[in-house]
Structure formats: C-alpha cells, structure tokens
C-alpha cells in the first residue's frame, strides 16, 4: 500500500521519533482503502520550522535568483514528465474528473514556469531624494513561509503559493491536506529530487488534526502564512497569528454569482453556467453558486438550466463518460443531501439532487440540484455550501442585479453574461468581487492575480502580487555630500 510521508530537512520520514502514526486514506468514489498516510504532530512541525529557519538564515538560497529559477524550471519539467501518474492519483484520492486532474497538473506546470521567470526579475528602486542623498528600496525574501493547503485543488494551490515563495527566496513549510497527501507527495518529489536545493528550504508535514497548523500560526520563526480554505478557518488563523503580527495571504470562501442578461447567447450561457457550477462537483471557491437572471428571459432560462443540470452524468473520474465526479467524502455528500431536503421546506426546488443507486451508492456521489430563492437573507444565498447546489434568483434591472449580487460577505468571483461589452464593463465596476469574468467563468492564469474582499480574504494568488506576498521592502539611505 502506497504511503504518504513527511518531508523534513531534506529527508522523507514517517516521524521524527518512533514509527509514527499511520492512518488509512480512502478513494471517495468507492469509499475503499486506497493509500496510507503519516499523521503528523507538533513534534514534526517543530522540526520542519527549525529546519526552514536554519536554511533561510544560513544558506545562500535567498541570494541565488538564477539557481531558484533553474530549479523551478526543472520542477516544471519533471512534473510534466510525470503528469499521467500524478493525475491518476489525483483522481483516486480526490474524486475529480480525469480531465480536471490533468488540467490541474498542467496548470501547475504553467505556474512554475511563470515564477521561474520572475525569480530573476526582482527589481527594487533607487532615487535621489535631494542632492547627494539617496534612497535604495530593496525587495527581499520575507523569511520562512508556511503554506496550509485544502484538498479540492491540492496541486495547483500548492504551486500557486510554493512557486512564488521559492522564487522570492523564502524557505517553506507545507501542511497539505491528508485526503490528497499521496498526490501532493508525488508532485513534491519532482522538486525534492533536485540535489541543488539546500536541506531545509522545502519541508512538508501531513496531519489530519490541527496541532501542526496551530504551531505554524503561533511560531515566532514563521514569517508568512499562506492559507487557502474556509473563511471560518481563515479568521481563526488571523486571530492566532495576531500576537506575532505575521504577514497573511488568505484566499477564503466564495459565493460566486453569474449575472445573466436578456441579450446573452442563451445556449452558450447555460452551458457555461453549468460548467462553472459543477466544476470539481461544486467544491471550488470560485464555482458558480448563484445564477441571477433578468426577468425578461427568466422562465426560458430556468427551463434550459434545469434540463442541463438534470442531464449531467455523474460518475467516477476515470470514466471518460462522466461529466461530474464525486464529493471528497461521504460526510460531505450527506451534508449536501440534507441541504436539499431543507430547501424543500425553505425554498422552491426545481431540480432535486439524488444519491445514485447501484455501484455509485458506496461513493460520495450526488447529482446537481437547482433551487429558487427570493429572500436575500436566506442561508442558501448567504452561506458557502461547497457542493453541486445552485441557487436561482430573479432581477428586473441593472440596479437590482448589482444589489442582489453584492448582498454577501463573500466577494471572490463573479461573471456577467451579455453581448454588450459596455454593459459588462459597467457591471464589473459596480460588482464587489475580486474577479469578474465576461461570458465565461473560472478563467485563471499564472499571469493574472486572483483574490477577494471581505470574507473571501486578502492577499493574492498568481501574478506579481502573488510573489509580493512573500517579499518585503527594505529602505537603505546614504549620502554622498561632502559638506
């Protein structure tokens, strides 16, 4: 049985002392034992942080941009060479479709190449503030970065923090999700096999509890926390790090609305909305969860959207015929099923999601649901549900569309569906979301920053700003005046 281990101070290990705590991991599509993983403790966290601190302080890593660039380029090449193996394991431990898994691996490769280029292009500023008086603004690595990851896109979200952290010159301690630790380790092997990396620059500690994460948040030797996950946990991290005033990059929950106007291409819009809502079985912070439709086309759009969602073929990620995979585990499948039952009492259910019978019954599968909700205070509009449950809402004009869309503390992603580019741009300026797409959804790029406002967190993934989260600015002043 394949075992996912920790990586600490340049070595793979089951535990710092003793045999370690080995636990079973399951394939969510079958609920069967698929792998084992080492469950870490504060002991492993202490060792990993100590190694990262020593490596940052005592090696030349932060002063070697060309080396960092070469290592990131080679990391990308090794991951691409192993893409089939990594994607297959990602399907096994996560339950997503194979095309989604392959897209995640290749997206990670793209991200690595982008930050490999940035590693050699870190520029400060130099200015003469008055005659003979000079200020130099240096951009330098922030120090030890802790990266705490979720299970829904474990490789892409790893690379979106790890690549800029390494490009900036930081050392890192990663806390991957235990559910996807095997896929995480396969990706990490593509980096740790490089003998040019000083021991301690890269560390990884798996855990199913919270002791490791707590230590990373509280340790005075950790300078930056990069976390992707729920808003609830993000707020706990912000609270626990306040005594040390760590720098935080938090990409948290989402409640993405899609605003549909009468002049949209209805067939393409329905298809785009379904794709945006069912990606990763709705387990993505940028996934469409609310569909706001203009009154003029509401009934026709509702009928087509319902039919499209009902026709989605749910199945194993390794079946080419599957159009949506399973949820991460049985508990989350049952949670969504209970929400649908609740919707029958508090909303209008148009399409009721079902747990499939037969071979799929043992896995974490549930078909998509569509419900109508009017009350903006409804938990179906206000809460992040994180599953294939879509809320349909009606609006009458632009002003109401903006009001309804913005009536949430989650402000990560949104989309506008119209043939009128001026309307789309006008709406984008009024929507309180960090990302606004036009006639598409979930288009993410290494070059373009992603991030939200409010309960969706702060800091950025991707782009220059994604690397700046792992850097700091130092002011050096000197004078050349002779008198």
mmCIF file of C-alpha atoms in Angstrom, residues 28 47 59 103 165 204 218 229 247 299 334:
data_model
loop_
_atom_site.group_PDB
_atom_site.id
_atom_site.type_symbol
_atom_site.label_atom_id
_atom_site.label_comp_id
_atom_site.label_asym_id
_atom_site.label_seq_id
_atom_site.Cartn_x
_atom_site.Cartn_y
_atom_site.Cartn_z
ATOM 1 C CA UNK A 28 -14.057 8.826 -2.284
ATOM 2 C CA UNK A 47 11.458 20.072 13.343
ATOM 3 C CA UNK A 59 22.373 29.251 3.265
ATOM 4 C CA UNK A 103 -5.837 20.395 -16.156
ATOM 5 C CA UNK A 165 7.602 31.716 -2.209
ATOM 6 C CA UNK A 204 6.117 19.173 4.332
ATOM 7 C CA UNK A 218 1.996 30.604 16.597
ATOM 8 C CA UNK A 229 -9.649 27.273 2.663
ATOM 9 C CA UNK A 247 2.047 38.519 7.178
ATOM 10 C CA UNK A 299 -38.628 31.341 -17.301
ATOM 11 C CA UNK A 334 -24.749 13.566 3.096
#
